[in-house]
Amino acid sequence: ATTLKISHQFPGGTIDKGDFRDRLCRMFAEEVSKRSGGEIAAEIYPNSSLIKTVAQFSAMRKGALDISLYPMPYAGGEVPETNIGLMPGLVTTYDQGLRWKNEPVGKALSDFLADKGIILLTWVWQAGGVASRSRPLVTPDDAKGMKVRGGSREMDMVLQTAGASVLSVPSNEIYTAMQTGACDAGLTSSTSLISFRLEEVAKALTSGAKASYWFMLEPLMMSKATFDKLPKNQQDVLLAVGAELEAFGRKGAQDDDIEVAKVYEKAGAKVAELDLETVNKWRDIARDTAWKDYGGKSANCAKLLKLASDVAA
Amino acid sequence: MHAPVSDSEATPTGASGPLAPLQRVISMLNSIIVVLAAIALIAACVILSYSVAGRALFKAANYWQDEAAVFLLVGATFMTAAYVQEHRGHVSIEAFVGLMSPLANKIRLWLVDVASFLFCAFFTWKSWTLTHEAWEDGQVSNSMWSPPLAIPYALMAAGMTLLCLQLLLQIVAPLTGARR
Amino acid sequence: MSVFGIGIAYGAATLFAMFAGMPIAFALGAVAVVFMAIYMPSASLDTVTQNVYEEMASITLLSIPLFILKGAAIGRSRAGQDLYSALHAWLHRVPGGLGVANVFACALFAAMAGSSPATCSAIGSAGIPEMRKRGYSGGFAAGIIAAGGTLGILLPPSITMILFAIAAEKSLGRLFLAGIGPGLLLVTLFGVYAVVRFRQEYAQAKAVYEKSGTWSDILIKDEYTMAQRFSVLPRVIPFVLLLTGVMVALYGGLATPSETAGLGGILALALIALIYGVWRPTDLAPIMRATLRESTMLMLIIGMSLLYSYVMSYLHISQSVAEYIVAMHLPRWELLFAILLMVVVLGFFLPPVSIILMTAPIILPPLRAANFDIIWFGVVMTIVMEMGLIHPPVGLNIFVIRNVAPDIPLREVIWGTLPFVLLMMAAVLLLCFVPQISTALPDLVMGPDLSR
Ligand code: NA
Ligand code: NA
């Protein structure tokens, strides 16, 4: 039997309780083992307890790690093309994001990643929102004069153009930085907005439940080196189970979008929802800044960006 | 534990005898690096303070300061590893000193140096391959500033290389009749 | 080989390498690489350096050298001595007043720094020489600082508590508040112990003096007039400035936690330059050299311990131990005892950050099922991990002491820290019987925790 190591950076739990990304990995492990008749087993390593967060990507490429549920843009330093997985305004709804897989952009991205040694098993998109300690940050106009933690190069560009002063804070320090006021607002996924406990220090939340300019591709990925070593029937099991879990991934992410609003409301924060009109305002800024920057990086980037912007909202 | 690490910049424990000139070169290099590393440390402080002041006074964005500070500090750490080794400043547990004869102790310490060298040599090799990869692929740090990762990797690799040289000198020293 | 066998071999190899006298950093790295080569896919060897780099390239972790710089600037200039003379002038009537002052100083610094070695180094570089000058035994002086330094992760802010709160999906604010009560409890216990131990050493020195006429500095009785006491007060001003400067920057919303490390360093250098005239390169050289030696030594150990815990994690060693404990289905308190015992054993080899990352996901569910208050457990676990910082073989605070006061023999340092380990155990026990020491404050401030 083969034992696969699955690593991720999120809090660990059980198969029916906890962070949905951890649960997705556990369901994957269980289902794969069942369908392969025990031929494939998998061990889960949450919390980056196996490999450091960012390094997971390169470890998979080298074959030192088998599988990871990995925020794709984290690999942006190593493979700039992966930044397409968090391009502000490029994906605005779950429907649009999940449509990628069967459109030309999905094929192009999969081929590109396969070339880099990575296989996509489960497409997971996650919407994000903003937690702020004083006034809400909803429209680009709100950003003026705020100290905001964007969390990625592209988001920072957009925020800066909107008039915010961007701030780099490591994720484990956002809480203290917001508590003390060094940082006015932070952007991240709904799940992280909950797990970082920012509701304790935030007075306002902008939720991306209906639409958002912040969508991150966070797929279950596999090392191609490991994948290629497996017999065909096992490969098929992995791909099939991976694809089937996409529905669970979507539901998990959307449940968290709803949950985050509840949590912040309960903590006394004002909750605002993004709508498509506001999202388009952000998108307009992004097109001239982040998109342009990304498209200029390489021919591959330009091609992926073109194909992705062809996917209807 | 190992020989005292005191303020008085005493006894570097490297080679003497035929290898003395080489040790002198390394020692000199180490002294220069220590000055640069000290400057790097202060520079990191200045950069972080500047980022505080810039934000408070001009609402300036902070997008490169943290990273610049990280590079300076990583560089200072690895580049001074050899200097610390020159003065036997990497702490160890010396529980068996009293239980062994002086000769046995000498042999033990020599073997310890060899083992340390082997590990550091491996680490050095992998640091250079990492640097090479980052350089070839043009890997950058994933931020708005996006500096090449080859810079801190190269600092790590260069620092480990120096550390290997220093260890090598300390290994060869007793063989050429010098006192450890 | 079974996981159990590999685990035993891994621990044995580590002990062997360390007790053979290999520098801790290289011992951890070498053992890890050897086991990696034997038991892990060969590609893992290619990821070693990137993993170590990513571990170290975090500004949170790299604030440690900057905190050390701040400590060295004060400790190795006259600034530190002045502070201690001032504290001594005011506390000299209390037996062991200087020791108590050091415990307080550690607690104050802990409230600014998120890490224990940084706290230990900042206070130790000035505190240990001062205590020894006044006749405290080496072990006693080292023990106070090593133990006082561990408060760095118990009193907020704390790096390890941040990680625990995320792993446990618990309120960080609540966890921070929950650490304050036990932190003050430990400060009290350490302070009382300092008084008791001082009396002992004093009595011994006195007996020796009366019998053989051998003088010890501990017998010096300083007398200060009220005027003298007030005249030394201005010497404390630089520290008040430094402390308030950093506090204002942090809590006034001007600086992020890691930025305060840099700000503290600059403020400390500016203070000694302006007040003590320490600014020429020749004046600064010893400060900078000491800082670099200490921080490089420490950062390499931390970096290599990552490599070590990575292999341990891959080979499923710590997870298996945790799972084994869980599978025993122990009754409530036995379960807690077994888990804490495991944390103690891991504490022999690993720094607190690694212990939390590896074990929290596995031990938390059964603790929850057994109806333990997870916030309370986080505090108890933190204290147990603090013990690991001051006992060998890998005790980061002991290494800091080794650098600050290299002439105190290791044996004395260890014997000096032992009573503090016992005090911490007592505190854990007390917390089991009176959990309110920890939970009262967060309940008062944030209301009762309903999300068990
Ligand atoms: Na602290
Ligand atoms: Na320990």
Short mmCIF file of N, CA and C in Angstrom, two decimals, chain A residues 9-10 19 21 71 73-74 86 94 125-132 137 148-152 155-156 159 169-172 174-175 178 183 185-199 202 204-209 211-216 218 253 256-257 260-261 264 274, chain C residues 166:
data_model
loop_
_atom_site.label_atom_id
_atom_site.label_comp_id
_atom_site.label_asym_id
_atom_site.label_seq_id
_atom_site.Cartn_x
_atom_site.Cartn_y
_atom_site.Cartn_z
N GLN A 9 -1.86 24.24 6.11
CA GLN A 9 -1.48 25.23 7.11
C GLN A 9 -2.59 25.53 8.10
N PHE A 10 -3.74 24.88 7.95
CA PHE A 10 -4.92 25.28 8.71
C PHE A 10 -5.03 24.49 10.01
N ASP A 19 -12.17 23.17 10.76
CA ASP A 19 -11.94 23.94 9.55
C ASP A 19 -12.29 23.09 8.33
N ARG A 21 -11.34 23.11 5.38
CA ARG A 21 -10.22 22.72 4.53
C ARG A 21 -9.51 21.49 5.09
N PRO A 71 -2.99 27.51 -0.73
CA PRO A 71 -3.40 28.76 -1.36
C PRO A 71 -2.46 29.05 -2.52
N PRO A 73 -1.72 31.38 -4.71
CA PRO A 73 -0.87 32.56 -4.88
C PRO A 73 0.32 32.60 -3.92
N TYR A 74 0.34 31.74 -2.89
CA TYR A 74 1.51 31.71 -2.01
C TYR A 74 2.76 31.32 -2.78
N LEU A 86 -5.30 34.81 -7.01
CA LEU A 86 -5.83 35.84 -6.10
C LEU A 86 -5.70 37.20 -6.78
N TYR A 94 -18.69 32.57 -6.70
CA TYR A 94 -18.27 31.16 -6.70
C TYR A 94 -18.57 30.50 -8.04
N TRP A 125 -12.43 27.43 -4.26
CA TRP A 125 -12.34 28.89 -4.24
C TRP A 125 -12.85 29.38 -2.90
N GLN A 126 -12.29 30.45 -2.43
CA GLN A 126 -12.75 31.01 -1.17
C GLN A 126 -12.90 32.50 -1.28
N ALA A 127 -14.07 33.00 -0.89
CA ALA A 127 -14.28 34.45 -0.89
C ALA A 127 -13.69 35.05 0.37
N GLY A 128 -13.38 36.33 0.27
CA GLY A 128 -12.84 37.01 1.44
C GLY A 128 -13.58 38.29 1.72
N GLY A 129 -13.28 38.87 2.83
CA GLY A 129 -13.88 40.13 3.21
C GLY A 129 -12.90 40.98 4.01
N VAL A 130 -13.42 42.02 4.62
CA VAL A 130 -12.57 42.95 5.33
C VAL A 130 -13.07 43.09 6.77
N ALA A 131 -12.15 43.00 7.72
CA ALA A 131 -12.48 43.34 9.10
C ALA A 131 -11.81 44.67 9.40
N SER A 132 -12.55 45.63 9.95
CA SER A 132 -11.89 46.90 10.26
C SER A 132 -12.21 47.33 11.68
N LEU A 137 -14.82 49.29 5.59
CA LEU A 137 -14.13 49.48 4.31
C LEU A 137 -14.90 48.69 3.27
N VAL A 148 -4.18 49.59 5.87
CA VAL A 148 -4.80 48.32 5.55
C VAL A 148 -3.76 47.25 5.28
N ARG A 149 -4.05 46.06 5.78
CA ARG A 149 -3.21 44.91 5.48
C ARG A 149 -3.88 44.13 4.36
N GLY A 150 -3.30 44.22 3.15
CA GLY A 150 -3.90 43.59 1.99
C GLY A 150 -3.55 42.12 1.89
N GLY A 151 -2.33 41.77 2.29
CA GLY A 151 -1.94 40.37 2.33
C GLY A 151 -1.35 39.83 1.05
N SER A 152 -1.45 40.55 -0.05
CA SER A 152 -0.78 40.08 -1.27
C SER A 152 -0.33 41.28 -2.09
N MET A 155 -3.25 42.80 -4.17
CA MET A 155 -4.25 43.51 -3.36
C MET A 155 -3.66 44.83 -2.85
N ASP A 156 -2.41 44.79 -2.45
CA ASP A 156 -1.76 46.01 -1.95
C ASP A 156 -1.75 47.09 -3.02
N LEU A 159 -5.22 48.59 -3.23
CA LEU A 159 -5.53 49.39 -2.05
C LEU A 159 -4.76 50.71 -2.08
N VAL A 169 1.92 42.97 7.64
CA VAL A 169 1.89 42.41 8.99
C VAL A 169 1.82 40.90 8.84
N PRO A 170 2.67 40.15 9.53
CA PRO A 170 2.52 38.70 9.47
C PRO A 170 1.16 38.30 10.03
N SER A 171 0.58 37.20 9.48
CA SER A 171 -0.80 36.88 9.83
C SER A 171 -0.99 36.69 11.34
N ASN A 172 0.04 36.16 12.02
CA ASN A 172 -0.16 35.95 13.45
C ASN A 172 -0.06 37.24 14.26
N ILE A 174 -1.77 40.12 13.05
CA ILE A 174 -2.86 41.01 12.65
C ILE A 174 -3.68 41.40 13.88
N TYR A 175 -3.94 40.40 14.73
CA TYR A 175 -4.78 40.65 15.89
C TYR A 175 -4.21 41.79 16.74
N MET A 178 -4.23 45.14 15.00
CA MET A 178 -5.55 45.79 14.94
C MET A 178 -5.99 46.25 16.31
N CYS A 183 -2.90 48.89 12.65
CA CYS A 183 -3.55 48.49 11.41
C CYS A 183 -5.04 48.76 11.56
N ALA A 185 -7.48 47.93 9.10
CA ALA A 185 -8.33 46.92 8.48
C ALA A 185 -7.47 45.83 7.87
N GLY A 186 -8.03 44.63 7.81
CA GLY A 186 -7.31 43.51 7.22
C GLY A 186 -8.21 42.74 6.27
N LEU A 187 -7.64 42.34 5.14
CA LEU A 187 -8.38 41.55 4.16
C LEU A 187 -7.92 40.11 4.21
N THR A 188 -8.85 39.20 4.30
CA THR A 188 -8.48 37.80 4.20
C THR A 188 -9.74 36.98 3.97
N SER A 189 -9.58 35.66 3.88
CA SER A 189 -10.73 34.80 3.59
C SER A 189 -11.68 34.79 4.79
N SER A 190 -12.94 34.45 4.52
CA SER A 190 -13.93 34.41 5.60
C SER A 190 -13.46 33.49 6.72
N THR A 191 -12.91 32.32 6.33
CA THR A 191 -12.48 31.35 7.33
C THR A 191 -11.40 31.94 8.23
N SER A 192 -10.44 32.65 7.61
CA SER A 192 -9.38 33.24 8.41
C SER A 192 -9.91 34.39 9.26
N LEU A 193 -10.89 35.12 8.73
CA LEU A 193 -11.48 36.19 9.54
C LEU A 193 -12.05 35.62 10.83
N ILE A 194 -12.54 34.38 10.75
CA ILE A 194 -13.06 33.73 11.95
C ILE A 194 -11.91 33.22 12.81
N SER A 195 -10.96 32.46 12.17
CA SER A 195 -9.96 31.78 13.00
C SER A 195 -8.96 32.76 13.61
N PHE A 196 -8.75 33.91 13.01
CA PHE A 196 -7.84 34.89 13.62
C PHE A 196 -8.52 35.65 14.76
N ARG A 197 -9.82 35.41 14.96
CA ARG A 197 -10.53 36.04 16.07
C ARG A 197 -10.54 37.56 15.99
N LEU A 198 -10.53 38.09 14.78
CA LEU A 198 -10.48 39.54 14.64
C LEU A 198 -11.76 40.22 15.11
N GLU A 199 -12.85 39.43 15.25
CA GLU A 199 -14.11 40.05 15.68
C GLU A 199 -13.95 40.70 17.06
N ALA A 202 -12.58 44.08 16.07
CA ALA A 202 -13.13 44.77 14.90
C ALA A 202 -14.50 45.36 15.21
N ALA A 204 -16.30 46.57 12.39
CA ALA A 204 -17.05 46.45 11.16
C ALA A 204 -16.52 45.29 10.32
N LEU A 205 -17.44 44.66 9.61
CA LEU A 205 -17.06 43.58 8.70
C LEU A 205 -17.67 43.84 7.34
N THR A 206 -16.87 43.66 6.29
CA THR A 206 -17.43 43.68 4.94
C THR A 206 -17.42 42.25 4.45
N SER A 207 -18.61 41.72 4.21
CA SER A 207 -18.71 40.31 3.87
C SER A 207 -18.74 40.11 2.36
N GLY A 208 -18.12 39.02 1.92
CA GLY A 208 -18.10 38.70 0.50
C GLY A 208 -19.08 37.59 0.16
N ALA A 209 -20.12 37.42 0.98
CA ALA A 209 -21.01 36.28 0.80
C ALA A 209 -21.73 36.32 -0.56
N ALA A 211 -20.95 38.65 -3.27
CA ALA A 211 -19.97 38.90 -4.32
C ALA A 211 -18.75 39.46 -3.63
N SER A 212 -17.60 39.29 -4.26
CA SER A 212 -16.40 39.85 -3.65
C SER A 212 -15.36 40.12 -4.72
N TYR A 213 -14.46 41.04 -4.44
CA TYR A 213 -13.33 41.24 -5.34
C TYR A 213 -12.15 40.42 -4.87
N TRP A 214 -12.33 39.74 -3.75
CA TRP A 214 -11.26 38.92 -3.17
C TRP A 214 -11.67 37.46 -3.24
N PHE A 215 -11.20 36.74 -4.21
CA PHE A 215 -11.43 35.30 -4.32
C PHE A 215 -10.10 34.61 -4.47
N MET A 216 -9.88 33.63 -3.61
CA MET A 216 -8.59 32.94 -3.69
C MET A 216 -8.78 31.49 -4.11
N GLU A 218 -7.63 27.89 -3.84
CA GLU A 218 -6.95 27.17 -2.77
C GLU A 218 -7.15 25.68 -3.00
N ALA A 253 -16.84 26.71 2.01
CA ALA A 253 -16.43 28.10 1.89
C ALA A 253 -17.64 29.01 2.06
N ASP A 256 -18.87 29.33 5.57
CA ASP A 256 -18.03 30.24 6.36
C ASP A 256 -18.34 31.71 6.04
N ASP A 257 -18.71 31.98 4.79
CA ASP A 257 -19.10 33.36 4.43
C ASP A 257 -20.30 33.80 5.27
N VAL A 260 -19.16 33.87 9.17
CA VAL A 260 -18.34 35.01 9.58
C VAL A 260 -19.22 36.21 9.92
N ALA A 261 -20.29 36.40 9.12
CA ALA A 261 -21.18 37.52 9.40
C ALA A 261 -21.86 37.33 10.75
N TYR A 264 -19.35 38.00 13.64
CA TYR A 264 -19.02 39.42 13.85
C TYR A 264 -20.23 40.18 14.37
N LEU A 274 -20.86 43.18 0.26
CA LEU A 274 -20.45 43.70 -1.03
C LEU A 274 -21.50 43.32 -2.08
N ILE C 166 -4.79 30.03 17.64
CA ILE C 166 -5.20 29.69 16.28
C ILE C 166 -5.49 28.20 16.16
#
